[in-house]
Coordinates of C-alpha atoms and ligand atoms in Angstrom, one line a residue:
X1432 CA 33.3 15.4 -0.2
X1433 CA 34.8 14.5 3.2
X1434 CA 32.1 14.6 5.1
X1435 CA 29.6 12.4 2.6
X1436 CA 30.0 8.6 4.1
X1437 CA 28.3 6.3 1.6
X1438 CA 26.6 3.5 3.0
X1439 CA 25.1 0.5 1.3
X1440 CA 21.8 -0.5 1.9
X1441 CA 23.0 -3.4 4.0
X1442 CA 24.7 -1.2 6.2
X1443 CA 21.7 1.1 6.2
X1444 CA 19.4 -2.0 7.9
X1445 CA 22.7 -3.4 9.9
X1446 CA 22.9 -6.6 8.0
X1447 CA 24.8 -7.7 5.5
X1448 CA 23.7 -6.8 1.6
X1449 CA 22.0 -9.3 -1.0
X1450 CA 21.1 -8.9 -4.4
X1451 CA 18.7 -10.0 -7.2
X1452 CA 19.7 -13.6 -8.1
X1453 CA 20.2 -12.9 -11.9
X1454 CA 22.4 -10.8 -14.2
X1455 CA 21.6 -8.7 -16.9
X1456 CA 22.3 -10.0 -20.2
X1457 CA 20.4 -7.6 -22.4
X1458 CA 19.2 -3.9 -22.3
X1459 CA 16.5 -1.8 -23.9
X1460 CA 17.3 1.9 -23.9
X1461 CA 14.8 4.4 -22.2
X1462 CA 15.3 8.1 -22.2
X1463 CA 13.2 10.8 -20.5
X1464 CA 11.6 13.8 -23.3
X1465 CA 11.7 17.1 -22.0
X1466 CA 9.2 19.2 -19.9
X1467 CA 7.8 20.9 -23.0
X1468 CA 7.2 17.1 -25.1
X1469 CA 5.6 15.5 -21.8
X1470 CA 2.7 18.3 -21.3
X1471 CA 1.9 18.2 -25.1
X1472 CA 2.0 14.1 -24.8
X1473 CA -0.1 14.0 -21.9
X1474 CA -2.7 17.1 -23.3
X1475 CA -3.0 14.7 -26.1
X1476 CA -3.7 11.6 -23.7
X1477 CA -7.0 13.3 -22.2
X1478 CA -4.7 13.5 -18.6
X1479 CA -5.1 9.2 -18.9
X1480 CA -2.0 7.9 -18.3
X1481 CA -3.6 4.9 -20.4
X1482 CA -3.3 6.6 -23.2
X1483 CA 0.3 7.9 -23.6
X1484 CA 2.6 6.1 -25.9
X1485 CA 5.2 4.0 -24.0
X1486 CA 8.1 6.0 -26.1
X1487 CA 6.9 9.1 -24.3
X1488 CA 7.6 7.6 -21.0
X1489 CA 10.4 7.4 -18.9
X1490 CA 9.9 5.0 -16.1
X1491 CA 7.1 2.6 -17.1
X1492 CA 5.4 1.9 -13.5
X1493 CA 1.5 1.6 -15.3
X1494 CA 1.6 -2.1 -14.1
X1495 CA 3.4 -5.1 -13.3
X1496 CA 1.2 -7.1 -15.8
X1497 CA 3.3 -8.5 -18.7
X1498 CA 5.9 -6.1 -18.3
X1499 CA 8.4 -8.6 -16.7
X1500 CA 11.9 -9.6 -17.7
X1501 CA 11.6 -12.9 -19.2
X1502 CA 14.7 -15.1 -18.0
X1503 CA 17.2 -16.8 -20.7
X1504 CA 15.1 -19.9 -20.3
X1505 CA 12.1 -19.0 -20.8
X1506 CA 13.6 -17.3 -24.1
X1507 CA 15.0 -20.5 -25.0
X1508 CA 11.5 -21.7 -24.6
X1509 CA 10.4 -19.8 -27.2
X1510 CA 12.4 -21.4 -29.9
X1511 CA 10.9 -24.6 -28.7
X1512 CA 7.3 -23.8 -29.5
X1513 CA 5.0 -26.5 -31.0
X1514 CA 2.5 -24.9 -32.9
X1515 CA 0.3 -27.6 -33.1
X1516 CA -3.5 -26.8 -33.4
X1517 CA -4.2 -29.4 -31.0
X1518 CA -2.5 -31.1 -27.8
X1519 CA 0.7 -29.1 -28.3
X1520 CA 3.4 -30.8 -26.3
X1521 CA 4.0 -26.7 -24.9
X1522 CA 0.1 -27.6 -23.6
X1523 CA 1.5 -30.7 -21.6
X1524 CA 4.6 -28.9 -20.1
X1525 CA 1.8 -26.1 -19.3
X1526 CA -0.7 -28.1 -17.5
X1527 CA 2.2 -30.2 -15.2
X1528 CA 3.9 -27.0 -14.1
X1529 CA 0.3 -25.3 -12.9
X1530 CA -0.5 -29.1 -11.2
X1531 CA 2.7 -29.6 -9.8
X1532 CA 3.2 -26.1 -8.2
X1533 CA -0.4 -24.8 -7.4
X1534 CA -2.0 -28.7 -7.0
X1535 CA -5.1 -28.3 -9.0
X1536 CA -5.5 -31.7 -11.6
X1537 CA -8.0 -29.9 -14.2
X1538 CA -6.3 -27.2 -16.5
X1539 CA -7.6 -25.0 -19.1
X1540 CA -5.6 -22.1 -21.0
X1541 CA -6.5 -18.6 -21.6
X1542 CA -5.2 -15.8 -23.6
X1543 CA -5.0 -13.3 -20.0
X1544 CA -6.3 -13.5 -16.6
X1545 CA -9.7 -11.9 -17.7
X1546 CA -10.3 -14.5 -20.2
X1547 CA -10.5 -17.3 -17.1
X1548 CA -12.5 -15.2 -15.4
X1549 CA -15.4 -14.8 -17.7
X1550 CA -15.1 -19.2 -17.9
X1551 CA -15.4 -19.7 -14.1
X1552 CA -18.0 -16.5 -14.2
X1553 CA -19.9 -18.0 -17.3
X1554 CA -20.0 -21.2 -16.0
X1555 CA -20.9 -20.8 -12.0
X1556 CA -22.9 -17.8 -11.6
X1557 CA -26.6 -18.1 -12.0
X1558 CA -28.3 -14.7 -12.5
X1559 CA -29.3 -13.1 -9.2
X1560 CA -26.5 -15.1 -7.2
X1561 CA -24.2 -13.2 -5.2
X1562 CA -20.5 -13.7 -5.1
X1563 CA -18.9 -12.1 -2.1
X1564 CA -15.2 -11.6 -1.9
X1565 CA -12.1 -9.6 -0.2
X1566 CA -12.3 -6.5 -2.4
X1567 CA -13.4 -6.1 -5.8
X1568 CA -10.9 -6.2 -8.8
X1569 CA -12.2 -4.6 -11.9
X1570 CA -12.3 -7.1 -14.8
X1571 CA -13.2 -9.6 -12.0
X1572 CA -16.4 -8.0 -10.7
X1573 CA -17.6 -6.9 -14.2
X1574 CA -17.4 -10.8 -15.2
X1575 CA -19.6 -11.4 -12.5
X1576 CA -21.9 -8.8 -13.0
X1577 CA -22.0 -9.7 -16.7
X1578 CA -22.8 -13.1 -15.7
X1579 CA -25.8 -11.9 -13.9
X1580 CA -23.4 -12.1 -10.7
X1581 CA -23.9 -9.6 -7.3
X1582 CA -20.2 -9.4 -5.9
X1583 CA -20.1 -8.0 -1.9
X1584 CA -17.6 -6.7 -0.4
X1585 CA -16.0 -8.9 2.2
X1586 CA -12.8 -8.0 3.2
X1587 CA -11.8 -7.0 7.0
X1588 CA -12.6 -3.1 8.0
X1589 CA -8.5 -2.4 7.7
X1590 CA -8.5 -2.8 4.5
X1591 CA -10.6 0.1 3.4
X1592 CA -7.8 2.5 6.0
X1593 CA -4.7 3.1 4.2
X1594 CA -2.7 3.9 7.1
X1595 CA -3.8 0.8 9.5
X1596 CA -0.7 -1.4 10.0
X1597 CA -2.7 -4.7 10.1
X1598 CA -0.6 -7.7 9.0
X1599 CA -2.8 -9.2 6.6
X1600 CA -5.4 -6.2 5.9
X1601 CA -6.3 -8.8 2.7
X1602 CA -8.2 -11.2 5.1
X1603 CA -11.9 -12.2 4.7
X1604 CA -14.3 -11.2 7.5
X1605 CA -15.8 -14.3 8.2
X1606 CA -18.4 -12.1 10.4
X1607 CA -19.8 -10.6 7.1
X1608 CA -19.6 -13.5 5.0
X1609 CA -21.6 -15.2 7.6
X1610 CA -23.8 -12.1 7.9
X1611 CA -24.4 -12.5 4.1
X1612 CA -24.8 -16.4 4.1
X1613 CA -28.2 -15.5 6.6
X1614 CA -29.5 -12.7 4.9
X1615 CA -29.0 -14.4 1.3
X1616 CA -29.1 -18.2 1.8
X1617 CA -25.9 -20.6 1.2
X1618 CA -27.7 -21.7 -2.2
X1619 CA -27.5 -17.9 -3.7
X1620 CA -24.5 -17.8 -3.3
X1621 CA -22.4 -18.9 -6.2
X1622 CA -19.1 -19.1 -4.7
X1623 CA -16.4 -17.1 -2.5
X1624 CA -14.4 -15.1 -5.1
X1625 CA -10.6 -14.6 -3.0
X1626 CA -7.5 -13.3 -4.2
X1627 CA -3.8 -13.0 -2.9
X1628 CA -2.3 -10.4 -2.7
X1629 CA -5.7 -7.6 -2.6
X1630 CA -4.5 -5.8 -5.4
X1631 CA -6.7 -2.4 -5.1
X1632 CA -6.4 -2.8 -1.7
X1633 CA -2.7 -2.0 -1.9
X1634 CA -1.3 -5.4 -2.6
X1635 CA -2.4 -6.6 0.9
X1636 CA -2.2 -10.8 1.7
X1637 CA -4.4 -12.7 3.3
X1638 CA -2.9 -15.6 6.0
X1639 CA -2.7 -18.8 6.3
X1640 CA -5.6 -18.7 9.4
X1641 CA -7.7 -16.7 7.4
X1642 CA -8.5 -19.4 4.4
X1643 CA -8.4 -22.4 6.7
X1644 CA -10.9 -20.6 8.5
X1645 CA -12.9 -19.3 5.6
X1646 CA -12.7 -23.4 4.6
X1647 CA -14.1 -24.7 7.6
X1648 CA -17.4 -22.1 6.9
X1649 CA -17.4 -22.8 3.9
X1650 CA -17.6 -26.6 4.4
X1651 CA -20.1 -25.8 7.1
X1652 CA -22.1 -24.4 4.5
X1653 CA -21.7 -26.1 1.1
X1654 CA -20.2 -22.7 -0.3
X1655 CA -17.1 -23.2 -2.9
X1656 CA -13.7 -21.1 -3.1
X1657 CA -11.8 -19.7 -5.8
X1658 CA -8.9 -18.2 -5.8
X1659 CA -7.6 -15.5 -7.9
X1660 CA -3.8 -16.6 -7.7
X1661 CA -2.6 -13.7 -9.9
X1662 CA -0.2 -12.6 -7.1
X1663 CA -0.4 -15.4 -5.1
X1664 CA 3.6 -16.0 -5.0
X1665 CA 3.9 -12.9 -3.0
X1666 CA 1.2 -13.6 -1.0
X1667 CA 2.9 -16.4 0.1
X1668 CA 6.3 -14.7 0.9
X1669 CA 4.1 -12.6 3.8
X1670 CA 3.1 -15.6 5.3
X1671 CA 6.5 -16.8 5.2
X1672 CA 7.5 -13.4 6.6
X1673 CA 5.1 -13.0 8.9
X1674 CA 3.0 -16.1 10.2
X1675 CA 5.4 -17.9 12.8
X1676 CA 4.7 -21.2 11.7
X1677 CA 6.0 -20.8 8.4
X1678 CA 9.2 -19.3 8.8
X1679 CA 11.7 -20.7 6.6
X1680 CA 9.4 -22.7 4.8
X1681 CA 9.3 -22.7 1.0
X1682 CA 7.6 -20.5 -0.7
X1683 CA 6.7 -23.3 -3.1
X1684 CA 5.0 -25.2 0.3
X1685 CA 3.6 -22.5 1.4
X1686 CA 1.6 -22.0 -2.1
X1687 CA 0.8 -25.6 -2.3
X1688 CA -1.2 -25.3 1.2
X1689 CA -2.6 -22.6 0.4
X1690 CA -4.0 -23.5 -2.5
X1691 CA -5.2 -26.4 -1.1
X1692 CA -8.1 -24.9 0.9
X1693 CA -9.3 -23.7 -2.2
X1694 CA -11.7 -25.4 -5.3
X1695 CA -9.6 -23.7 -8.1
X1696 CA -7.9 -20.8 -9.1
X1697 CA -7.9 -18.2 -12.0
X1698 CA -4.9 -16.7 -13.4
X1699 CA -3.4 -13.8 -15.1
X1700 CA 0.0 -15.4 -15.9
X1701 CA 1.7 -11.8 -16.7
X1702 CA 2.0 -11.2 -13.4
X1703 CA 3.3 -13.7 -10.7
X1704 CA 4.1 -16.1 -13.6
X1705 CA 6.6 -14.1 -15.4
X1706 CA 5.2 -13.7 -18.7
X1707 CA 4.2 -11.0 -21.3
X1708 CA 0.8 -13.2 -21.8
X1709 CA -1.1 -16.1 -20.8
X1710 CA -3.8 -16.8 -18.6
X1711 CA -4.9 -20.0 -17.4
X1712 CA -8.0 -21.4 -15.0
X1713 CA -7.0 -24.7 -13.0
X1714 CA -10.0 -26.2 -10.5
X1715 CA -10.5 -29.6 -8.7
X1716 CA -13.9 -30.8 -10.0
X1717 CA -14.5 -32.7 -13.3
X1718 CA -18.3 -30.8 -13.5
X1719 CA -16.8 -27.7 -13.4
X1720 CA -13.6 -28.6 -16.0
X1721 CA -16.4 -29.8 -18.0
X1722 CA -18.4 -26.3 -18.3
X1723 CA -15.0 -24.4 -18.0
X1724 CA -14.1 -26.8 -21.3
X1725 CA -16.9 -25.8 -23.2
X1726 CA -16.9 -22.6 -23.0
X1727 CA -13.0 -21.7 -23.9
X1728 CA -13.5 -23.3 -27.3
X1729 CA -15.9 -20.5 -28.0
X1730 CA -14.3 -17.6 -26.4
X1731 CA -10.6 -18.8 -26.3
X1732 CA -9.3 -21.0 -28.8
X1733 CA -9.2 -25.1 -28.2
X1734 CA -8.8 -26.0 -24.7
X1735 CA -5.2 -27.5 -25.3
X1736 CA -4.2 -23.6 -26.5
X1737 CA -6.6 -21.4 -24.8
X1738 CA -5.4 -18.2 -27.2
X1739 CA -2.2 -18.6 -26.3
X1740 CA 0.3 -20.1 -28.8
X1741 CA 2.5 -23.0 -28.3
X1742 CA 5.6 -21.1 -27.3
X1743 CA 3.9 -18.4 -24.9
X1744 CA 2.6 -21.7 -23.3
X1745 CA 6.4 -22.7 -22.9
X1746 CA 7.5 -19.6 -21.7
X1747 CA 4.8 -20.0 -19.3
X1748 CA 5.7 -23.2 -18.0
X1749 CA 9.0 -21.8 -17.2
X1750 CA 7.9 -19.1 -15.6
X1751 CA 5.8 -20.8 -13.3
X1752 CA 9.0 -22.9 -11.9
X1753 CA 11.2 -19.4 -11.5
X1754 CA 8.6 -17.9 -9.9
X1755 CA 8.4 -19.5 -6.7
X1756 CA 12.2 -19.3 -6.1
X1757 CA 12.4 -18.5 -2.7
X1758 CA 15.9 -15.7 -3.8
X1759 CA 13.5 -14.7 -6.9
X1760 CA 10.6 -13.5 -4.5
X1761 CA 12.1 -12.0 -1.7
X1762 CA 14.3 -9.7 -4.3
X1763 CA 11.0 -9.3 -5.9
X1764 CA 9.1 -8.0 -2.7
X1765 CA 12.0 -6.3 -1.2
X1766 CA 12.3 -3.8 -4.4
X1767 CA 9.0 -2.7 -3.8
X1768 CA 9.4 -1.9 -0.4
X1769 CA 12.8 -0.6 -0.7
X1770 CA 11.0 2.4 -2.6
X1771 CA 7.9 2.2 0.4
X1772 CA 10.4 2.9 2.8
X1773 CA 12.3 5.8 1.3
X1774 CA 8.5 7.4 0.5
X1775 CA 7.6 6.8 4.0
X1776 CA 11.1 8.2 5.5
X1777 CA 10.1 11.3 3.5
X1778 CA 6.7 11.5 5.4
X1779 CA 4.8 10.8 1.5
X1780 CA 0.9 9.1 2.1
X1781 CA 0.7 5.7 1.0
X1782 CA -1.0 2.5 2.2
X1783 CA 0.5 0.8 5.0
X1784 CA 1.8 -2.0 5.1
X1785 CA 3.6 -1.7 1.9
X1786 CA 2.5 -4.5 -0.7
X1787 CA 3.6 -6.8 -2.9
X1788 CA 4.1 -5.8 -6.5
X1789 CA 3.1 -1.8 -6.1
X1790 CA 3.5 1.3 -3.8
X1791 CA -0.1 2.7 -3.7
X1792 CA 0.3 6.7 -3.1
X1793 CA -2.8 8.0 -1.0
X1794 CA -4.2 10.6 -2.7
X1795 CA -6.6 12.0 -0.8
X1796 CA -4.3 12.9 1.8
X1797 CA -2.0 14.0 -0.4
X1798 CA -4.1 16.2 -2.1
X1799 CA -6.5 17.3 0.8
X1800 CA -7.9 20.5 -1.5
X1801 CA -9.0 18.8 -3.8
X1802 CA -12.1 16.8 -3.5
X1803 CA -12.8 13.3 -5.1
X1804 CA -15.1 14.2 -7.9
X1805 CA -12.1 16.0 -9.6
X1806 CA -10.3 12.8 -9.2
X1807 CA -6.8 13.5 -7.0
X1808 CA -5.9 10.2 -7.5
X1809 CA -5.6 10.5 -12.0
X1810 CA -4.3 14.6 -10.8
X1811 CA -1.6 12.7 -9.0
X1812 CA -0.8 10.6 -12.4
X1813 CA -0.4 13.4 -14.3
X1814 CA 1.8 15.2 -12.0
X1815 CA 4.0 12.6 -11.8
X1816 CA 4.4 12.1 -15.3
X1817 CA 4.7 15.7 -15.8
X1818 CA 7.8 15.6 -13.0
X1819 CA 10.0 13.0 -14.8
X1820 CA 8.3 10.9 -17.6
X1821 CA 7.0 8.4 -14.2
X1822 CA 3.7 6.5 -15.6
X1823 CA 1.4 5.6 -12.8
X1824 CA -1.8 4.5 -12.6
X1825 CA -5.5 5.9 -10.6
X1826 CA -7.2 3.4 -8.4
X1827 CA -9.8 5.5 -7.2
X1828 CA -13.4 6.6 -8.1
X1829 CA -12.4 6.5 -11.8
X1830 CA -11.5 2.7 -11.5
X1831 CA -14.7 1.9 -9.2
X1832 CA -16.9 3.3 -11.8
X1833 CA -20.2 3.2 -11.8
X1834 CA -23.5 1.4 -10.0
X1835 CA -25.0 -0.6 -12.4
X1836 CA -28.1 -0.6 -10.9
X1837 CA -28.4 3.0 -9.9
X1838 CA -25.9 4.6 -12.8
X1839 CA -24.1 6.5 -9.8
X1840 CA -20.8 7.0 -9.4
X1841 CA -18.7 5.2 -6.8
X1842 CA -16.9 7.0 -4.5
X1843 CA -14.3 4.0 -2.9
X1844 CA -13.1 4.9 0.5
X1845 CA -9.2 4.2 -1.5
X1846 CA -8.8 7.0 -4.0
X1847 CA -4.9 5.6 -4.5
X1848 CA -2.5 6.2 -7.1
X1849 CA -0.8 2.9 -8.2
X1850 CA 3.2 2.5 -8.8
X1851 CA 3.3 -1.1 -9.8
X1852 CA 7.1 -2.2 -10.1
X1853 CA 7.3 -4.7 -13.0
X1854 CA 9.3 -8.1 -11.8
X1855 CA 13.0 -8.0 -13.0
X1856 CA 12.6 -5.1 -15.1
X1857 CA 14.3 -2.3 -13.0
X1858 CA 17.3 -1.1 -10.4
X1859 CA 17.5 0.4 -7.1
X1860 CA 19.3 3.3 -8.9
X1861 CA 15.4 3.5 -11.5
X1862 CA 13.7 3.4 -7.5
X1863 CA 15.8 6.5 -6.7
X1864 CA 14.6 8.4 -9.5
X1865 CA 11.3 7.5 -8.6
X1866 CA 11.3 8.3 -5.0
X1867 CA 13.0 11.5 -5.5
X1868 CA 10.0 12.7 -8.4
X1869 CA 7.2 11.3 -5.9
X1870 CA 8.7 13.9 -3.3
X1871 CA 8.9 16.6 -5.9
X1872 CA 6.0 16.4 -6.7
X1873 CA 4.5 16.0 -3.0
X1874 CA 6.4 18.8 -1.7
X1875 CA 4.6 21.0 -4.7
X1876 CA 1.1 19.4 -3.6
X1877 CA -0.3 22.6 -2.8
X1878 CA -0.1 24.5 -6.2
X1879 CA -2.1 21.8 -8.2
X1880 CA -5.6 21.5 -8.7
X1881 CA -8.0 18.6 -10.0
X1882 CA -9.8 17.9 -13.6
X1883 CA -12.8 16.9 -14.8
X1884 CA -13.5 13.8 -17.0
X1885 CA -15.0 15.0 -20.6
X1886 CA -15.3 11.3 -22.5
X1887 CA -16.6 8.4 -20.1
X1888 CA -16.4 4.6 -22.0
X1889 CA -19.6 2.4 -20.6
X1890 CA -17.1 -0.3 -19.4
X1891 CA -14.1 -0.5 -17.3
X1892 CA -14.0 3.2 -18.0
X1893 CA -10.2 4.0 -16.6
X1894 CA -9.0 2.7 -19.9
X1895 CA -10.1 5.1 -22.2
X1896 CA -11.5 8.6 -20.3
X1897 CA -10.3 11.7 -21.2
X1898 CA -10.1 14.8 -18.9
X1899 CA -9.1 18.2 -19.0
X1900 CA -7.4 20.5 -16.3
X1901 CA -10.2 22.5 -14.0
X1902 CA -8.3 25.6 -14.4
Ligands
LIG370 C1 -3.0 -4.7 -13.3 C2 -3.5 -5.7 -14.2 C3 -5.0 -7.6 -13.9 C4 -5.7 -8.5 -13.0 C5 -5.4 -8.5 -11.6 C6 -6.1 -9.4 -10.7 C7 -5.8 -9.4 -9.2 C8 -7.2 -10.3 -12.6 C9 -6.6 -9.5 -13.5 C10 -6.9 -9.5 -14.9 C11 -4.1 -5.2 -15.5 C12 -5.2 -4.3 -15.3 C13 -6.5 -4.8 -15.3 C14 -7.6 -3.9 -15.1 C15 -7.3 -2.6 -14.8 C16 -6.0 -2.1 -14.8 C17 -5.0 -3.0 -15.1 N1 -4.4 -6.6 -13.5 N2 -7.0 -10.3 -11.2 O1 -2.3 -3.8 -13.8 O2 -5.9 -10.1 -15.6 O3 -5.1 -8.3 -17.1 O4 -4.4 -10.7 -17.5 O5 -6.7 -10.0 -18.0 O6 -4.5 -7.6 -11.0 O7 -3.2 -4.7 -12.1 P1 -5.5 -9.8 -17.1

């Protein structure tokens, strides 16, 4: 024992330590099923980590969305809700949080983040219109699609390399947008469709000088901007972190500009907003309120509840204010790459620069024998869960499904394998355990081989495929 010197993780970086800034005031007990239990639960799951029970996992690492700690207020909340069929006094708390902190005056509720986007789809996109944007995010493209909508692809090169170090590989090639602005015309275009952080391109942000460049085309040309502000919050802290002028400034002033080069937004509340679910669209034009309006009271619910109920919409309101604590997202974003770092120490392919809210495992390089049609990305899912009860989630050619035009498969340049770290959920001792499996699991690469998928849903197919081992 004399020779083991501890050292915290303060002393590790040569600074002094911080912590989260909350304590835990109740627990929910997890326990990890043996070896035996977890390859008869995942057999039975068609190898789709989608389809496990949560009492069969361990570490629950599927995704950061609605998986978050709510804090004590936000529980109080609860016991505050109006239920009100209409104009809910939870509705008015709602709709001055979201214009006070991301500056939009026109609000409308949804039940999740997919709900707003079919609105701002529904209502903007005429058929045959193209809507280019920095990456494509599943339920986001296939609301443009299903509104007639052609999304392109117009993120910077980097962002398709997982191991390029760029700063803000999340950033919009204005080259191609203008490229696609001549080919198509300004008018078919419907409108840019942006989002902070990138989320299947690793959790990547876009900077400050991107959008206020992107605005000034934009304006040039007539074109509109939306932003998908799911994970804008830690979007911001990289500009905080990493564009000079904003150093110390709050995150809160940060998101405020930000949002400010932009027509609107859509949300998925259960992430950066620190909710189990909620959705909400907020934009700056009456005309496009007006449509948005319309249309929730026949998908959603009234447009002063938006499927949410009067106390989710206090929660919500809460969550909104705790979320752009400057203490809350640095602890938030530091977690995450606290686990990066150890993985990357241990020589373990992911995408560089780590993200926001995820570790994204590359798993093409981790799994060099196997080829992408026997998906290496959903192998690496079920290896992991095999290891130690880990849930993970593919983000690769299973996720980018298929051309609707042509019916063919898309092979994305990112076949990744996502550890999304829910917000207040877990400890650096649950990261440990993580890390250690991930290297257990890559230092066994070589005896694993791939599967094929034997049940394939039409839509947003990673939900619900099944597959089998090859061998
Ligand atoms: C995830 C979740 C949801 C999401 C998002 C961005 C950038 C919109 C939404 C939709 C849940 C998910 C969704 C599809 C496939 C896998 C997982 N992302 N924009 O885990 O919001 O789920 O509230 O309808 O990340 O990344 P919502």
């Amino acid at each position: 024992m004399a020779s083991i010197k501890p050292r915290t993780m303060g002393q590790q970086f040569g600074r002094r330590s911080w912590a989260e800034p909350w304590k835990i005031k109740m627990v929910e007990p997890i326990h990890m099923i043996s070896r035996g239990e977890r390859e008869q639960a995942i057999r039975e799951a068609g190898y789709n980590t989608f389809l496990l029970s949560s009492a069969d996992v361990y570490i629950d690492l599927l995704t950061d969305s609605g998986t978050s700690a709510m804090s004590d207020r936000q529980w109080a909340g609860l016991m505050m809700g109006d239920e009100s069929y209409a104009g809910s006094r939870n509705f008015y708390h709602l709709e001055s949080a979201i214009v006070s902190t991301y500056g939009y005056p026109f609000v409308v509720p949804t039940h999740q983040g997919r709900g707003a986007e079919h609105l701002i789809s529904q209502a903007l996109i005429e058929p045959g219109q193209y809507i280019p944007g920095n990456m494509y995010f599943t339920t986001t493209r296939l609301h443009q699609e299903l509104a007639g909508g052609i999304f392109v692809d117009v993120i910077i090169d980097e962002a398709h390399n997982p191991a390029d170090p760029h700063p803000f590989k999340g950033n919009v090639d204005l080259n191609k947008l203008e490229a696609l602005i001549v080919r198509v015309g300004a008018d078919n275009i419907a409108y840019v469709s942006l989002a902070g952080t990138v989320n299947m391109g690793g959790g990547q942000p876009v900077s400050m000088a991107n959008v206020k460049e992107l605005r000034n085309l934009c304006d040039q040309q007539g074109i509109r901007i939306y932003l998908d502000a799911t994970r804008m919050v830690e979007n911001c802290f990289f500009i905080q972190e990493r564009e000079k002028a904003y150093a110390g400034v709050p995150i809160a002033t940060i998101l405020q500009e930000f949002c400010s080069y932009t027509d609107g937004a859509w949300m998925s509340a259960k992430k950066d907003n620190l909710v189990n679910i909620g959705g909400w669209l907020a934009v700056n034009h009456q005309d496009v309120f007006d449509l948005a309006c319309n249309l929730v009271v026949v998908y959603e619910g009234l447009h002063t509840y938006g499927g949410m109920s009067g106390r989710d919409m206090e929660a919500l309101a809460i969550g909104i204010k705790e979320a752009v604590d400057d203490d809350h997202v640095r602890s938030r974003v530091e977690q995450v790459r606290y686990l990066g770092c150890l993985l990357t120490e241990w020589g373990v392919p992911m995408v560089q620069p780590i993200g926001g809210h995820a570790i994204f495992l590359d798993a093409r390089t981790f799994y060099p024998h196997i080829p992408q049609e026997h998906f290496p990305a959903q192998t690496l899912a079920t290896e992991l869960y095999l290891d130690s009860g880990l849930r993970s989630m593919e983000r690769g050619n299973v996720s980018a499904g298929r051309d609707p035009e042509t019916g063919r498969n898309r092979y994305p340049a990112l076949e990744l394998t996502r550890l999304a770290i829910p917000r207040r959920v877990y400890t650096q001792a649950h990261m440990d355990v993580v890390a250690e499996s991930v290297k257990a699991v890559y230092d066994s690469r070589q005896d694993t081989s791939g599967l094929k998928m034997v049940h394939e849903p039409k839509y947003l197919r990673f939900f619900q495929a099944r597959f089998e081992p090859l061998v």
